[in-house]
mmCIF file of C-alpha atoms and ligand atoms in Angstrom:
data_model
loop_
_atom_site.group_PDB
_atom_site.id
_atom_site.type_symbol
_atom_site.label_atom_id
_atom_site.label_comp_id
_atom_site.label_asym_id
_atom_site.label_seq_id
_atom_site.Cartn_x
_atom_site.Cartn_y
_atom_site.Cartn_z
ATOM 1 C CA MET A 305 -9.539 -12.158 38.007
ATOM 2 C CA ILE A 306 -10.981 -15.585 37.319
ATOM 3 C CA LEU A 307 -12.452 -14.204 34.069
ATOM 4 C CA GLU A 308 -8.877 -14.143 32.809
ATOM 5 C CA GLU A 309 -8.597 -17.927 33.209
ATOM 6 C CA ILE A 310 -12.084 -18.418 31.796
ATOM 7 C CA ILE A 311 -11.189 -16.504 28.642
ATOM 8 C CA LYS A 312 -7.789 -18.163 28.393
ATOM 9 C CA ARG A 313 -9.159 -21.707 28.764
ATOM 10 C CA LYS A 314 -9.483 -23.546 25.487
ATOM 11 C CA SER A 315 -9.648 -27.152 24.418
ATOM 12 C CA VAL A 316 -6.047 -28.306 24.189
ATOM 13 C CA ARG A 317 -5.622 -31.167 21.747
ATOM 14 C CA SER A 318 -1.830 -31.161 21.497
ATOM 15 C CA TYR A 319 0.515 -31.545 24.451
ATOM 16 C CA LEU A 320 4.227 -31.229 25.146
ATOM 17 C CA ASP A 321 6.026 -34.429 26.006
ATOM 18 C CA LYS A 322 6.549 -33.156 29.537
ATOM 19 C CA GLU A 323 5.425 -34.637 32.826
ATOM 20 C CA VAL A 324 3.078 -32.605 34.972
ATOM 21 C CA GLU A 325 4.414 -32.083 38.498
ATOM 22 C CA GLU A 326 2.504 -34.083 41.129
ATOM 23 C CA ALA A 327 1.861 -30.903 43.169
ATOM 24 C CA LYS A 328 0.194 -29.264 40.157
ATOM 25 C CA ILE A 329 -1.927 -32.326 39.455
ATOM 26 C CA MET A 330 -3.082 -32.307 43.066
ATOM 27 C CA GLU A 331 -3.943 -28.596 42.895
ATOM 28 C CA VAL A 332 -6.122 -29.303 39.884
ATOM 29 C CA ILE A 333 -7.848 -32.140 41.745
ATOM 30 C CA GLU A 334 -8.325 -29.923 44.805
ATOM 31 C CA ALA A 335 -10.119 -27.359 42.638
ATOM 32 C CA GLY A 336 -12.596 -30.101 41.780
ATOM 33 C CA ARG A 337 -12.863 -31.401 45.330
ATOM 34 C CA PHE A 338 -13.932 -27.988 46.588
ATOM 35 C CA ALA A 339 -16.579 -27.564 43.882
ATOM 36 C CA PRO A 340 -20.194 -27.253 44.982
ATOM 37 C CA SER A 341 -22.707 -30.022 44.404
ATOM 38 C CA ALA A 342 -26.446 -30.167 44.937
ATOM 39 C CA SER A 343 -27.162 -30.929 48.592
ATOM 40 C CA ASN A 344 -23.356 -31.363 48.927
ATOM 41 C CA ILE A 345 -23.728 -34.993 47.866
ATOM 42 C CA GLN A 346 -20.390 -34.963 45.982
ATOM 43 C CA PRO A 347 -21.468 -37.899 43.811
ATOM 44 C CA TRP A 348 -18.023 -38.270 42.272
ATOM 45 C CA LYS A 349 -14.814 -40.209 42.189
ATOM 46 C CA PHE A 350 -11.898 -39.297 39.924
ATOM 47 C CA ILE A 351 -9.331 -41.674 38.483
ATOM 48 C CA LEU A 352 -5.910 -40.251 37.643
ATOM 49 C CA THR A 353 -4.078 -42.031 34.863
ATOM 50 C CA THR A 354 -0.467 -41.318 33.911
ATOM 51 C CA ASP A 355 0.643 -44.795 32.793
ATOM 52 C CA LYS A 356 1.416 -44.663 29.071
ATOM 53 C CA ASP A 357 -0.043 -48.075 28.203
ATOM 54 C CA ILE A 358 -3.317 -47.298 29.973
ATOM 55 C CA ARG A 359 -3.454 -43.869 28.297
ATOM 56 C CA ASN A 360 -3.053 -45.570 24.929
ATOM 57 C CA GLU A 361 -5.902 -47.926 25.721
ATOM 58 C CA LEU A 362 -8.092 -45.042 26.895
ATOM 59 C CA SER A 363 -7.338 -43.121 23.730
ATOM 60 C CA ILE A 364 -8.736 -46.026 21.689
ATOM 61 C CA ALA A 365 -11.801 -46.182 23.966
ATOM 62 C CA CYS A 366 -12.264 -42.453 23.374
ATOM 63 C CA ASN A 367 -13.153 -42.963 19.732
ATOM 64 C CA ARG A 368 -9.454 -43.177 18.849
ATOM 65 C CA GLN A 369 -8.813 -39.523 19.685
ATOM 66 C CA ARG A 370 -5.002 -39.673 19.540
ATOM 67 C CA PHE A 371 -4.350 -36.611 21.663
ATOM 68 C CA VAL A 372 -5.945 -38.416 24.592
ATOM 69 C CA ALA A 373 -2.858 -40.651 24.728
ATOM 70 C CA GLU A 374 -0.538 -37.701 24.099
ATOM 71 C CA ALA A 375 -1.729 -35.947 27.264
ATOM 72 C CA PRO A 376 0.480 -37.010 30.186
ATOM 73 C CA VAL A 377 -2.509 -37.121 32.546
ATOM 74 C CA ILE A 378 -6.064 -38.305 32.061
ATOM 75 C CA ILE A 379 -8.746 -37.713 34.661
ATOM 76 C CA THR A 380 -11.776 -39.972 34.457
ATOM 77 C CA ALA A 381 -14.798 -38.680 36.314
ATOM 78 C CA CYS A 382 -17.161 -41.296 37.711
ATOM 79 C CA VAL A 383 -20.681 -40.992 39.070
ATOM 80 C CA ILE A 384 -20.746 -43.078 42.251
ATOM 81 C CA CYS A 385 -24.296 -42.400 43.452
ATOM 82 C CA ARG A 386 -27.459 -40.508 42.637
ATOM 83 C CA GLY A 387 -27.387 -36.760 42.979
ATOM 84 C CA TYR A 388 -30.239 -34.464 43.979
ATOM 85 C CA ASN A 389 -33.538 -34.443 42.093
ATOM 86 C CA MET A 390 -33.392 -31.062 40.381
ATOM 87 C CA GLY A 391 -36.670 -29.316 39.699
ATOM 88 C CA GLY A 392 -38.389 -32.667 39.918
ATOM 89 C CA TRP A 393 -37.099 -33.727 36.506
ATOM 90 C CA TYR A 394 -33.429 -34.562 36.550
ATOM 91 C CA ASP A 395 -30.667 -35.998 38.656
ATOM 92 C CA SER A 396 -27.879 -33.543 39.459
ATOM 93 C CA ALA A 397 -24.962 -36.019 39.463
ATOM 94 C CA CYS A 398 -23.612 -35.272 35.971
ATOM 95 C CA LEU A 399 -24.176 -31.555 36.474
ATOM 96 C CA ASP A 400 -22.268 -31.711 39.775
ATOM 97 C CA ILE A 401 -19.414 -33.539 38.117
ATOM 98 C CA GLY A 402 -19.432 -31.003 35.300
ATOM 99 C CA ILE A 403 -18.932 -28.222 37.833
ATOM 100 C CA ALA A 404 -16.059 -30.096 39.497
ATOM 101 C CA LEU A 405 -14.368 -30.769 36.164
ATOM 102 C CA ASP A 406 -14.803 -27.180 35.084
ATOM 103 C CA HIS A 407 -13.153 -25.982 38.302
ATOM 104 C CA MET A 408 -10.275 -28.274 37.356
ATOM 105 C CA THR A 409 -10.001 -26.832 33.847
ATOM 106 C CA LEU A 410 -9.724 -23.301 35.247
ATOM 107 C CA GLU A 411 -7.167 -24.214 37.899
ATOM 108 C CA ALA A 412 -5.193 -25.945 35.162
ATOM 109 C CA VAL A 413 -5.083 -22.719 33.133
ATOM 110 C CA HIS A 414 -4.003 -20.858 36.257
ATOM 111 C CA LEU A 415 -1.052 -23.262 36.556
ATOM 112 C CA GLY A 416 -0.042 -22.934 32.896
ATOM 113 C CA LEU A 417 -1.614 -26.261 31.973
ATOM 114 C CA GLY A 418 -4.193 -27.190 29.369
ATOM 115 C CA THR A 419 -7.168 -29.543 29.358
ATOM 116 C CA CYS A 420 -9.750 -30.962 27.033
ATOM 117 C CA TRP A 421 -13.092 -32.389 27.977
ATOM 118 C CA ILE A 422 -13.721 -35.819 26.499
ATOM 119 C CA GLY A 423 -17.330 -36.773 25.946
ATOM 120 C CA ALA A 424 -16.758 -39.051 22.972
ATOM 121 C CA PHE A 425 -15.969 -42.392 24.606
ATOM 122 C CA SER A 426 -17.238 -45.909 24.966
ATOM 123 C CA GLU A 427 -18.320 -46.183 28.575
ATOM 124 C CA GLU A 428 -18.118 -49.951 28.412
ATOM 125 C CA ARG A 429 -14.511 -49.896 27.201
ATOM 126 C CA VAL A 430 -13.377 -47.189 29.636
ATOM 127 C CA LYS A 431 -14.885 -49.140 32.532
ATOM 128 C CA LYS A 432 -13.132 -52.303 31.463
ATOM 129 C CA ILE A 433 -9.736 -50.600 31.092
ATOM 130 C CA LEU A 434 -9.958 -48.883 34.483
ATOM 131 C CA ASN A 435 -11.602 -51.743 36.436
ATOM 132 C CA ILE A 436 -14.628 -49.589 37.223
ATOM 133 C CA PRO A 437 -17.382 -51.629 38.955
ATOM 134 C CA GLY A 438 -20.685 -52.208 37.184
ATOM 135 C CA ASN A 439 -22.755 -49.912 39.427
ATOM 136 C CA ILE A 440 -20.470 -46.909 38.768
ATOM 137 C CA LYS A 441 -20.974 -44.706 35.689
ATOM 138 C CA VAL A 442 -18.408 -42.729 33.707
ATOM 139 C CA ALA A 443 -19.531 -39.128 33.174
ATOM 140 C CA ALA A 444 -16.589 -37.699 31.243
ATOM 141 C CA LEU A 445 -12.823 -37.663 30.923
ATOM 142 C CA LEU A 446 -10.395 -34.765 30.999
ATOM 143 C CA THR A 447 -6.956 -34.634 29.427
ATOM 144 C CA LEU A 448 -4.323 -32.586 31.242
ATOM 145 C CA GLY A 449 -0.851 -31.481 30.311
ATOM 146 C CA TYR A 450 1.360 -28.663 29.095
ATOM 147 C CA PRO A 451 -0.144 -27.242 25.905
ATOM 148 C CA ARG A 452 2.011 -27.248 22.799
ATOM 149 C CA ASP A 453 0.420 -23.921 21.870
ATOM 150 C CA PRO A 454 -0.377 -21.797 24.923
ATOM 151 C CA SER A 455 -1.679 -18.845 22.895
ATOM 152 C CA ILE A 456 -5.093 -17.339 23.564
ATOM 153 C CA ILE A 457 -7.620 -18.072 20.825
ATOM 154 C CA LYS A 458 -10.713 -16.221 19.740
ATOM 155 C CA LYS A 459 -13.742 -18.188 20.858
ATOM 156 C CA HIS A 460 -16.850 -18.633 18.787
ATOM 157 C CA ARG A 461 -19.774 -18.013 21.066
ATOM 158 C CA LYS A 462 -23.380 -16.974 20.592
ATOM 159 C CA PRO A 463 -23.867 -13.218 20.983
ATOM 160 C CA LEU A 464 -25.078 -11.956 24.356
ATOM 161 C CA GLU A 465 -28.459 -10.793 23.030
ATOM 162 C CA GLU A 466 -29.190 -14.326 21.845
ATOM 163 C CA ILE A 467 -28.590 -15.978 25.194
ATOM 164 C CA LEU A 468 -29.704 -13.349 27.693
ATOM 165 C CA CYS A 469 -33.088 -11.853 28.425
ATOM 166 C CA ARG A 470 -34.107 -9.762 31.372
ATOM 167 C CA GLU A 471 -36.885 -10.152 33.926
ATOM 168 C CA LYS A 472 -38.907 -12.686 31.878
ATOM 169 C CA TYR A 473 -38.274 -15.252 29.123
ATOM 170 C CA GLU A 474 -38.364 -13.755 25.680
HETATM 171 C C1 FMN Q 1446 -19.062 -32.185 27.815
HETATM 172 C C2 FMN Q 1446 -18.025 -31.927 26.747
HETATM 173 C C3 FMN Q 1446 -17.572 -32.980 25.964
HETATM 174 C C4 FMN Q 1446 -16.575 -32.758 25.005
HETATM 175 N N1 FMN Q 1446 -16.043 -33.827 24.315
HETATM 176 C C5 FMN Q 1446 -15.000 -33.615 23.483
HETATM 177 C C6 FMN Q 1446 -14.341 -34.727 22.855
HETATM 178 O O1 FMN Q 1446 -14.669 -35.891 23.035
HETATM 179 N N2 FMN Q 1446 -13.298 -34.439 22.025
HETATM 180 C C7 FMN Q 1446 -12.854 -33.166 21.797
HETATM 181 O O2 FMN Q 1446 -11.886 -33.001 21.044
HETATM 182 N N3 FMN Q 1446 -13.459 -32.108 22.374
HETATM 183 C C8 FMN Q 1446 -14.500 -32.303 23.224
HETATM 184 N N4 FMN Q 1446 -15.083 -31.242 23.864
HETATM 185 C C9 FMN Q 1446 -14.570 -29.882 23.634
HETATM 186 C C10 FMN Q 1446 -15.560 -28.986 22.883
HETATM 187 O O3 FMN Q 1446 -15.568 -29.355 21.535
HETATM 188 C C11 FMN Q 1446 -15.114 -27.528 23.097
HETATM 189 O O4 FMN Q 1446 -15.196 -27.221 24.460
HETATM 190 C C12 FMN Q 1446 -15.939 -26.523 22.317
HETATM 191 O O5 FMN Q 1446 -15.772 -26.704 20.930
HETATM 192 C C13 FMN Q 1446 -15.563 -25.092 22.655
HETATM 193 O O6 FMN Q 1446 -14.198 -24.856 22.425
HETATM 194 P P1 FMN Q 1446 -13.207 -24.423 23.604
HETATM 195 O O7 FMN Q 1446 -13.197 -25.518 24.647
HETATM 196 O O8 FMN Q 1446 -11.838 -24.287 22.966
HETATM 197 O O9 FMN Q 1446 -13.693 -23.124 24.181
HETATM 198 C C14 FMN Q 1446 -16.084 -31.444 24.804
HETATM 199 C C15 FMN Q 1446 -16.569 -30.399 25.596
HETATM 200 C C16 FMN Q 1446 -17.502 -30.628 26.561
HETATM 201 C C17 FMN Q 1446 -17.946 -29.478 27.436
#
């Protein structure tokens, strides 16, 4: 079932000028809240932005990606603490937040909404715009809204044999 949403999800970079119902926004957030995180640390805080002026400012801070302002909702995902030390070589916080955001993208599809991950941004500028304290980091942003084109697209992905091996690394 969920594979349907996974296949349907695509980066939406053009949105209808239509508000997203509060109940739908909250369902998307809930999908993130229930996401797993290493040691259940939940090292996240999400900022919901719907104000047009702030969205415009964020769009500039996101390397002037115009569709960021076009989206009626922007979710900014913050790292509020350290995560779990994974395999002795990396902190899980950004991975945890990635899982939460991905849950949100799939719930959004389920509700007829579209999203786009935003990794191209100036952390300094985003923090300033959103009054984020110095000790908090910004991991990523997500745009959310009704897609102008809800059609399913063909995705370009590496073939299975390139990314999967069995029993041992080949
Ligand atoms: C962590 C991350 C950061 C991304 N940052 C941006 C971004 O700043 N701007 C953008 O237009 N797309 C961004 N994308 C979207 C990717 O380009 C997109 O997911 C990829 O090309 C695959 O296409 P699809 O999402 O339609 O399947 C980002 C995706 C991820 C996962």
